[in-house]
CSV table of C-alpha atoms in Angstrom, one decimal:
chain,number,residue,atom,x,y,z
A,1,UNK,CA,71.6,92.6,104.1
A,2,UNK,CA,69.7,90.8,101.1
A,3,UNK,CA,71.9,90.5,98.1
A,4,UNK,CA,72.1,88.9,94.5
A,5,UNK,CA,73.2,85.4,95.9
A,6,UNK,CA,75.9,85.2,98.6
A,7,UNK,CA,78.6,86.0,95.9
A,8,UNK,CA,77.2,89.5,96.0
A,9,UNK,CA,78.0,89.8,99.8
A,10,UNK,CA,81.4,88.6,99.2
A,11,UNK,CA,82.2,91.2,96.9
A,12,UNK,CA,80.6,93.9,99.1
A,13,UNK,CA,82.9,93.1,101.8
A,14,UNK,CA,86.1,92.4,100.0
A,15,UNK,CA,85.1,96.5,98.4
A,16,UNK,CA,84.4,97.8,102.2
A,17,UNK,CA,87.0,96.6,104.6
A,18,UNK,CA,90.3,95.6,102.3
A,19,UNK,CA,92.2,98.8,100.4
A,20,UNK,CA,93.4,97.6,96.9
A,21,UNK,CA,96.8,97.5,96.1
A,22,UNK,CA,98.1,94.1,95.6
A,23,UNK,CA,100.0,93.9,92.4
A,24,UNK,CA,102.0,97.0,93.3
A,25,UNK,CA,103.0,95.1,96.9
A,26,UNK,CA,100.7,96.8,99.3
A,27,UNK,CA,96.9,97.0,100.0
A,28,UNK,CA,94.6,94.4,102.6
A,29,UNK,CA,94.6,90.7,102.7
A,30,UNK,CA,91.4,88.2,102.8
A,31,UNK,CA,92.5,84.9,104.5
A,32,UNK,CA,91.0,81.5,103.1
A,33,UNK,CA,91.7,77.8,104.0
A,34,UNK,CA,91.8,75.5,100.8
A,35,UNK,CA,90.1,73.8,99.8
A,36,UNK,CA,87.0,76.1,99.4
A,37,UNK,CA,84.5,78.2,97.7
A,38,UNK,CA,86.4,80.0,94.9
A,39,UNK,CA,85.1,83.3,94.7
A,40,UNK,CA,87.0,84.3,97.3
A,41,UNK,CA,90.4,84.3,95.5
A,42,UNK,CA,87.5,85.5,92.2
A,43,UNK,CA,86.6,88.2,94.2
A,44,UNK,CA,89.6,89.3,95.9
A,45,UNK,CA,91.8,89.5,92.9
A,46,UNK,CA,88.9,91.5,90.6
A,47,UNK,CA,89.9,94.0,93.6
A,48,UNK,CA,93.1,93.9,93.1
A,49,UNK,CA,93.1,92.6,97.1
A,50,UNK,CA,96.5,90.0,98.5
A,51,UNK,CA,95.0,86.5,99.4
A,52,UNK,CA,96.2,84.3,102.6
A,53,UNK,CA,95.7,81.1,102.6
A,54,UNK,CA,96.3,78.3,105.1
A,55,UNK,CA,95.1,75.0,104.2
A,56,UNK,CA,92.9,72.8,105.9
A,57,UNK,CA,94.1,69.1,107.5
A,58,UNK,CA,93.9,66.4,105.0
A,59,UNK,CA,90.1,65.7,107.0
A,60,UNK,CA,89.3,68.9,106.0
A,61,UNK,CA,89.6,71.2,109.7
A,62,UNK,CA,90.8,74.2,110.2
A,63,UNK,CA,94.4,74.8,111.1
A,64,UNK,CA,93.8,77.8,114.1
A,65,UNK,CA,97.2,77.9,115.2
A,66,UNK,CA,98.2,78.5,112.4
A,67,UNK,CA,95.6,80.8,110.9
A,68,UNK,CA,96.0,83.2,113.7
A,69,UNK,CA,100.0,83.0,113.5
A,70,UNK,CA,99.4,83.6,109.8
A,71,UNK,CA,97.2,87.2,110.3
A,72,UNK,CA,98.8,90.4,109.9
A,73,UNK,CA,97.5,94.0,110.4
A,74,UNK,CA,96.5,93.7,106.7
A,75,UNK,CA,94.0,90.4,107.2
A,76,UNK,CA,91.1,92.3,107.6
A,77,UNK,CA,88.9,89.1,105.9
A,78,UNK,CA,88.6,85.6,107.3
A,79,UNK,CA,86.6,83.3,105.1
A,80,UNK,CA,85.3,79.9,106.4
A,81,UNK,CA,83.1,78.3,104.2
A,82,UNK,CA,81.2,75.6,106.7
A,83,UNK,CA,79.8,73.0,105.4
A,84,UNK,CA,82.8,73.8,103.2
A,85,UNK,CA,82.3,73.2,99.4
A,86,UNK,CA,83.8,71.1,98.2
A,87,UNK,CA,84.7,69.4,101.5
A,88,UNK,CA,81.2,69.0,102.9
A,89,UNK,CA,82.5,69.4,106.3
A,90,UNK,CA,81.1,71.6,108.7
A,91,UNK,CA,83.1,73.9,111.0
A,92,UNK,CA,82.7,73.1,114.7
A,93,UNK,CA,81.2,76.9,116.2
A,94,UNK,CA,84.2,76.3,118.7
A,95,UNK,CA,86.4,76.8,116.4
A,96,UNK,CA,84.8,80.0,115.3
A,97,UNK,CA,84.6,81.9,118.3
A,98,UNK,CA,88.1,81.1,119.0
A,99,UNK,CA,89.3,82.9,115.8
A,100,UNK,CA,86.7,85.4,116.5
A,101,UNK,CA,88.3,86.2,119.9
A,102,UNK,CA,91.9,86.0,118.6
A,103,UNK,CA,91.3,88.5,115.7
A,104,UNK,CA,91.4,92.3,114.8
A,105,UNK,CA,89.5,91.4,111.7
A,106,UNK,CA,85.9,90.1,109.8
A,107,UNK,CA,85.5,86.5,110.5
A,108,UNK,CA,82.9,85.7,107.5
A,109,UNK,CA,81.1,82.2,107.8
A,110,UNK,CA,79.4,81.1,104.4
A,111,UNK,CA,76.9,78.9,105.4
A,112,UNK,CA,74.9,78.3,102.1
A,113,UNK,CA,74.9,74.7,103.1
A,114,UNK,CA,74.0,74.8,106.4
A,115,UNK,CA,70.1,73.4,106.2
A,116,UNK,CA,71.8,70.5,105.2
A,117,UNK,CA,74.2,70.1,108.3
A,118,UNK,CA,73.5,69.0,112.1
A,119,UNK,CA,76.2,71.5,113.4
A,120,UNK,CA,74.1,74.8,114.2
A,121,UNK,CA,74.2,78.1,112.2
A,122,UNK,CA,77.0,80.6,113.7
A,123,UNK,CA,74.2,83.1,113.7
A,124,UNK,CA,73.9,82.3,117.3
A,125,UNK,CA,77.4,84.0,117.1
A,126,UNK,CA,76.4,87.6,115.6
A,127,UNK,CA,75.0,88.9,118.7
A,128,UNK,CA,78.2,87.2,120.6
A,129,UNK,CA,81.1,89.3,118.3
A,130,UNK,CA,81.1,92.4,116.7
A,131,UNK,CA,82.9,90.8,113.9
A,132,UNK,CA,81.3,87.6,112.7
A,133,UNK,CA,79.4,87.6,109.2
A,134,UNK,CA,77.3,84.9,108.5
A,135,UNK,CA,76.3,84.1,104.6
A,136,UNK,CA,73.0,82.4,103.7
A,137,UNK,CA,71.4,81.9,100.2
A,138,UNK,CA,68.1,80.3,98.8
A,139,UNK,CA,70.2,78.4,95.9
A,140,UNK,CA,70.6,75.3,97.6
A,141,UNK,CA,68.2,73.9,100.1
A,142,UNK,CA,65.2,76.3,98.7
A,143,UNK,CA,66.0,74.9,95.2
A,144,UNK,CA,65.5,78.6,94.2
A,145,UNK,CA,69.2,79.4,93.0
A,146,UNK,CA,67.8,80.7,89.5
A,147,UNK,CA,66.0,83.8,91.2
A,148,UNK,CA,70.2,84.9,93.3
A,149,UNK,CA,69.3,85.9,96.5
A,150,UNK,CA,71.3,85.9,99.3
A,151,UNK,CA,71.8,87.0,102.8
A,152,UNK,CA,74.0,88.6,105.2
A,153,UNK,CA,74.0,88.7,108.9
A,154,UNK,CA,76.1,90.5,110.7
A,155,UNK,CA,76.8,93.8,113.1
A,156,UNK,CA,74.6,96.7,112.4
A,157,UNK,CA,77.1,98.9,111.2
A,158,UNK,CA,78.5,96.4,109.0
A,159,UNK,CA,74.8,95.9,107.6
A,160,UNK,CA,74.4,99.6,107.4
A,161,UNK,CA,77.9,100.5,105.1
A,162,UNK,CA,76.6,97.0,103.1
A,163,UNK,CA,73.3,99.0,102.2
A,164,UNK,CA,75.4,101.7,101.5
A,165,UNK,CA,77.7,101.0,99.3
A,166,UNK,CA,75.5,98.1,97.6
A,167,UNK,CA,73.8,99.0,94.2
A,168,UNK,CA,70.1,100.6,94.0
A,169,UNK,CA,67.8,98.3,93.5
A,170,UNK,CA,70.2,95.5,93.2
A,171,UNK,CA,67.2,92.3,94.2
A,172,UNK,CA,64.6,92.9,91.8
A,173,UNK,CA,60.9,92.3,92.4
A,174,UNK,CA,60.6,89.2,91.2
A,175,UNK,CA,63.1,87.6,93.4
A,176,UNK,CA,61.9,89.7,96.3
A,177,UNK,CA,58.6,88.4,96.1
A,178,UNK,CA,60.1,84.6,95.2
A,179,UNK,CA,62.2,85.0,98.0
A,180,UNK,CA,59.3,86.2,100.7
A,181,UNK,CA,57.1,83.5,99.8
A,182,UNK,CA,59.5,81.0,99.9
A,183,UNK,CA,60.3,82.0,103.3
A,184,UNK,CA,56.3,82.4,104.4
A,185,UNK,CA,56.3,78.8,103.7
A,186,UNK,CA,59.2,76.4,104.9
A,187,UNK,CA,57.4,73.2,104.8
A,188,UNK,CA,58.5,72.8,101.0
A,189,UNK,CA,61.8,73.5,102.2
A,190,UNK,CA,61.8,70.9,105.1
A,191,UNK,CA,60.1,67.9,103.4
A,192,UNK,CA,63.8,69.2,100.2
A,193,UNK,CA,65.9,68.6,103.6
A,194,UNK,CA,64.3,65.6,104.8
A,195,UNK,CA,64.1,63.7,101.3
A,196,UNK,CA,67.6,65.0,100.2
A,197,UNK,CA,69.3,63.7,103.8
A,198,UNK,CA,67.5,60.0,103.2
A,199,UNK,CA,69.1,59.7,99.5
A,200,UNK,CA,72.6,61.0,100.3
A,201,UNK,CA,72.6,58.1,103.0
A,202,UNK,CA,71.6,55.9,100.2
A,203,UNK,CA,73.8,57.3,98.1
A,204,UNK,CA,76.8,56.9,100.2
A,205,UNK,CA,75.9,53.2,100.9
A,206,UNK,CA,76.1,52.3,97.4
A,207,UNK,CA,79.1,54.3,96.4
A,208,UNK,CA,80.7,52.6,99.3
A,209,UNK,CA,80.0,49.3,97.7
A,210,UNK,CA,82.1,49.8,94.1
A,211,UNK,CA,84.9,48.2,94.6
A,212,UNK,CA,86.8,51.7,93.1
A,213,UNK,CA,85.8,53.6,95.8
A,214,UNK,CA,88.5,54.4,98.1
A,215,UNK,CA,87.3,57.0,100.1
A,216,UNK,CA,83.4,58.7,101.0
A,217,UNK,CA,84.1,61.8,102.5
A,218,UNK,CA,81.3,62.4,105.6
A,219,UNK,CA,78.7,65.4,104.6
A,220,UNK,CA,77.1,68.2,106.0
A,221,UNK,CA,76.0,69.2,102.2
A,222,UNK,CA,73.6,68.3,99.6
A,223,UNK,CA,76.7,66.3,98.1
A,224,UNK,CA,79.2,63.5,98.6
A,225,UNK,CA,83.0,64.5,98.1
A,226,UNK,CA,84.4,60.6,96.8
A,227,UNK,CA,87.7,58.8,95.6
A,228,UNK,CA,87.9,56.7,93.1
A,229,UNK,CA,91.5,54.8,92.8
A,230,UNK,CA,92.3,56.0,89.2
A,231,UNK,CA,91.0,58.3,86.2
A,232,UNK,CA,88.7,60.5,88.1
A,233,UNK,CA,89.0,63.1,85.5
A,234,UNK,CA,88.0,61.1,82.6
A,235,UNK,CA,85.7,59.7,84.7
A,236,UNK,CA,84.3,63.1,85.3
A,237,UNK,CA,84.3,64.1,81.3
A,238,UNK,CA,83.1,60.9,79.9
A,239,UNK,CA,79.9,60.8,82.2
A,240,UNK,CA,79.6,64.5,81.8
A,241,UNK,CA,79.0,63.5,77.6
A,242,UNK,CA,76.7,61.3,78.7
A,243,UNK,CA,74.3,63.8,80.2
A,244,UNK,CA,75.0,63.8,83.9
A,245,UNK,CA,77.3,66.5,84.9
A,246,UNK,CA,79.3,66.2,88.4
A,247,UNK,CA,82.2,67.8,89.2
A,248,UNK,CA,86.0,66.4,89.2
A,249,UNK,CA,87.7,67.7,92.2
A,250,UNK,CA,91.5,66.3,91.9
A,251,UNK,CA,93.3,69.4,91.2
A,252,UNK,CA,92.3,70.3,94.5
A,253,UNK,CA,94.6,70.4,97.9
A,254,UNK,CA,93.7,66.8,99.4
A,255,UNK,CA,91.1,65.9,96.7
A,256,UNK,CA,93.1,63.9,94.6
A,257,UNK,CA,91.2,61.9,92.3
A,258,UNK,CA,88.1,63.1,93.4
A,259,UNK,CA,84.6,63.5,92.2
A,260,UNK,CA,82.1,65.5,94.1
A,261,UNK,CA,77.8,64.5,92.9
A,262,UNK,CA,75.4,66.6,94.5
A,263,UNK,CA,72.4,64.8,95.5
A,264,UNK,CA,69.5,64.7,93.1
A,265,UNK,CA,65.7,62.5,92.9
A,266,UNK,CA,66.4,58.7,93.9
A,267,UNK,CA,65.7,58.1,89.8
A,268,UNK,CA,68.9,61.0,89.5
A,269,UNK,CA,71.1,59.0,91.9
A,270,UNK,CA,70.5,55.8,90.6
A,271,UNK,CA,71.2,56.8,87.1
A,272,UNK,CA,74.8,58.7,88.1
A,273,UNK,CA,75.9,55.8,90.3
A,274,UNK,CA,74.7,52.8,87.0
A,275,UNK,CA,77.0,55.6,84.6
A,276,UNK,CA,79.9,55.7,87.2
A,277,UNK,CA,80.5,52.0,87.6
A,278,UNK,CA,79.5,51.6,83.6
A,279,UNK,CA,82.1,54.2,82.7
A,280,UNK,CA,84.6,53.2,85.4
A,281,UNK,CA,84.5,49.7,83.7
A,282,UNK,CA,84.9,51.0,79.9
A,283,UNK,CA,88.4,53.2,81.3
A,284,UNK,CA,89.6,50.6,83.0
A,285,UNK,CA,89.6,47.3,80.4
């Protein structure tokens, strides 16, 4: 299935396998672990659909025991975002298959940052279950997020009531030919993986250094989850006036006082991380 960015796919599914009826007490149930992608809960209540949700460990894994003790005959969605965003942390395909062997329902994988991670794509799984999804999109390691295009792989019938119920003509030309090219081609896109993987080391080195820096979280993305010990939020806003926008994280489950940067040129880096400690310094005096 090709779709308008992986957020179309999402909303496909939520429409095809969950009946509405949440707000009057009855309906299907989409399971998520927080922290993660938020148009799942977008999605699922636009359609009026119940949302599970069992957290992830403080590092960031899945909890299986209790996801599976958590399912009901009404969980017939389970979303694992891997590498997770904004936890950067890649699900192990272990832990997959086990939930896809324990479960009468759609086990979705969103892997829109998988070029990124050294833990294969659970694509290898599609042909393994007949219910395992797998989500891919050009918008991150393509650089081509302005064109949305996105993909699903999964069982053929799932595919097939996708197409069906999908919009006509919803990927216009444009992208479609974007999209082909891009895809002709993928030394573009290896030299993007290869450059980006060298400058998040570099970039994790030197946020390591500030002395108010508590935590680097490990990634499997195209960004670096980080603590800072105080005023992450202001920290956030304050550089975000300046011109360099990254994203506070803190009101998440486990991200207190969190920031997460996504990776840009060496001369993009360099400029975040001289505004971070600059900032830090002015908030803190």
């Amino acid at each position: 299935f090709v779709g308008v960015g992986s957020d179309e796919a999402i909303d496909l599914l939520i429409r095809i396998f969950c009946t509405p009826g949440n707000t009057t007490g009855g309906g299907d149930a989409i399971m998520t672990t927080p922290p993660t992608y938020g148009m799942y809960k977008v999605c699922a209540n636009v359609n009026d659909v119940a949302i599970q949700t069992v957290p992830l460990t403080p590092d960031f894994d899945l909890q299986i025991p209790e996801m599976l003790q958590a399912v009901t005959p009404q969980t017939k969605l389970i979303f694992i975002c891997s590498p997770g965003n904004p936890t950067a942390k890649s699900i192990p395909l272990s832990d997959v298959r086990l939930i896809a062997s324990s479960v009468n329902a759609i086990v979705i994988v969103d892997e829109a940052y998988v070029d990124f991670s050294s833990v294969p794509s659970a694509t290898s799984l599609v042909n393994e279950f007949d219910n395992v999804v797998v989500l891919q999109t050009l918008s991150k390691a393509f650089g081509m997020a302005g064109i949305r295009c996105g993909f699903a792989i999964g069982p053929a019938d799932v595919i097939q009531l996708m197409n069906n119920v999908k919009a006509p003509y919803n990927v216009n030309k444009l992208t479609s030919d974007a999209a082909a090219n891009a895809l002709k081609d993928t030394s573009t896109l290896e030299n993007n993986i290869r450059v980006l993987l060298e400058e998040r080391a570099l970039m994790e080195k030197q946020l390591l250094s500030l002395d108010f820096v508590e935590k680097v979280y490990p990634s499997d993305a195209n960004f670096l989850l980080f603590r800072v010990k105080q005023k992450a939020n202001e920290l956030y806003k304050t550089i975000a006036d300046r011109g360099i926008v990254s994203r506070f994280r803190g009101n998440e489950l486990h991200c207190n006082e969190c920031i997460r940067v996504t990776i840009g040129t060496a001369e993009e880096n360099s400029k975040f991380l001289e505004q971070l400690e600059g900032v830090y310094k002015e908030l803190t005096a």
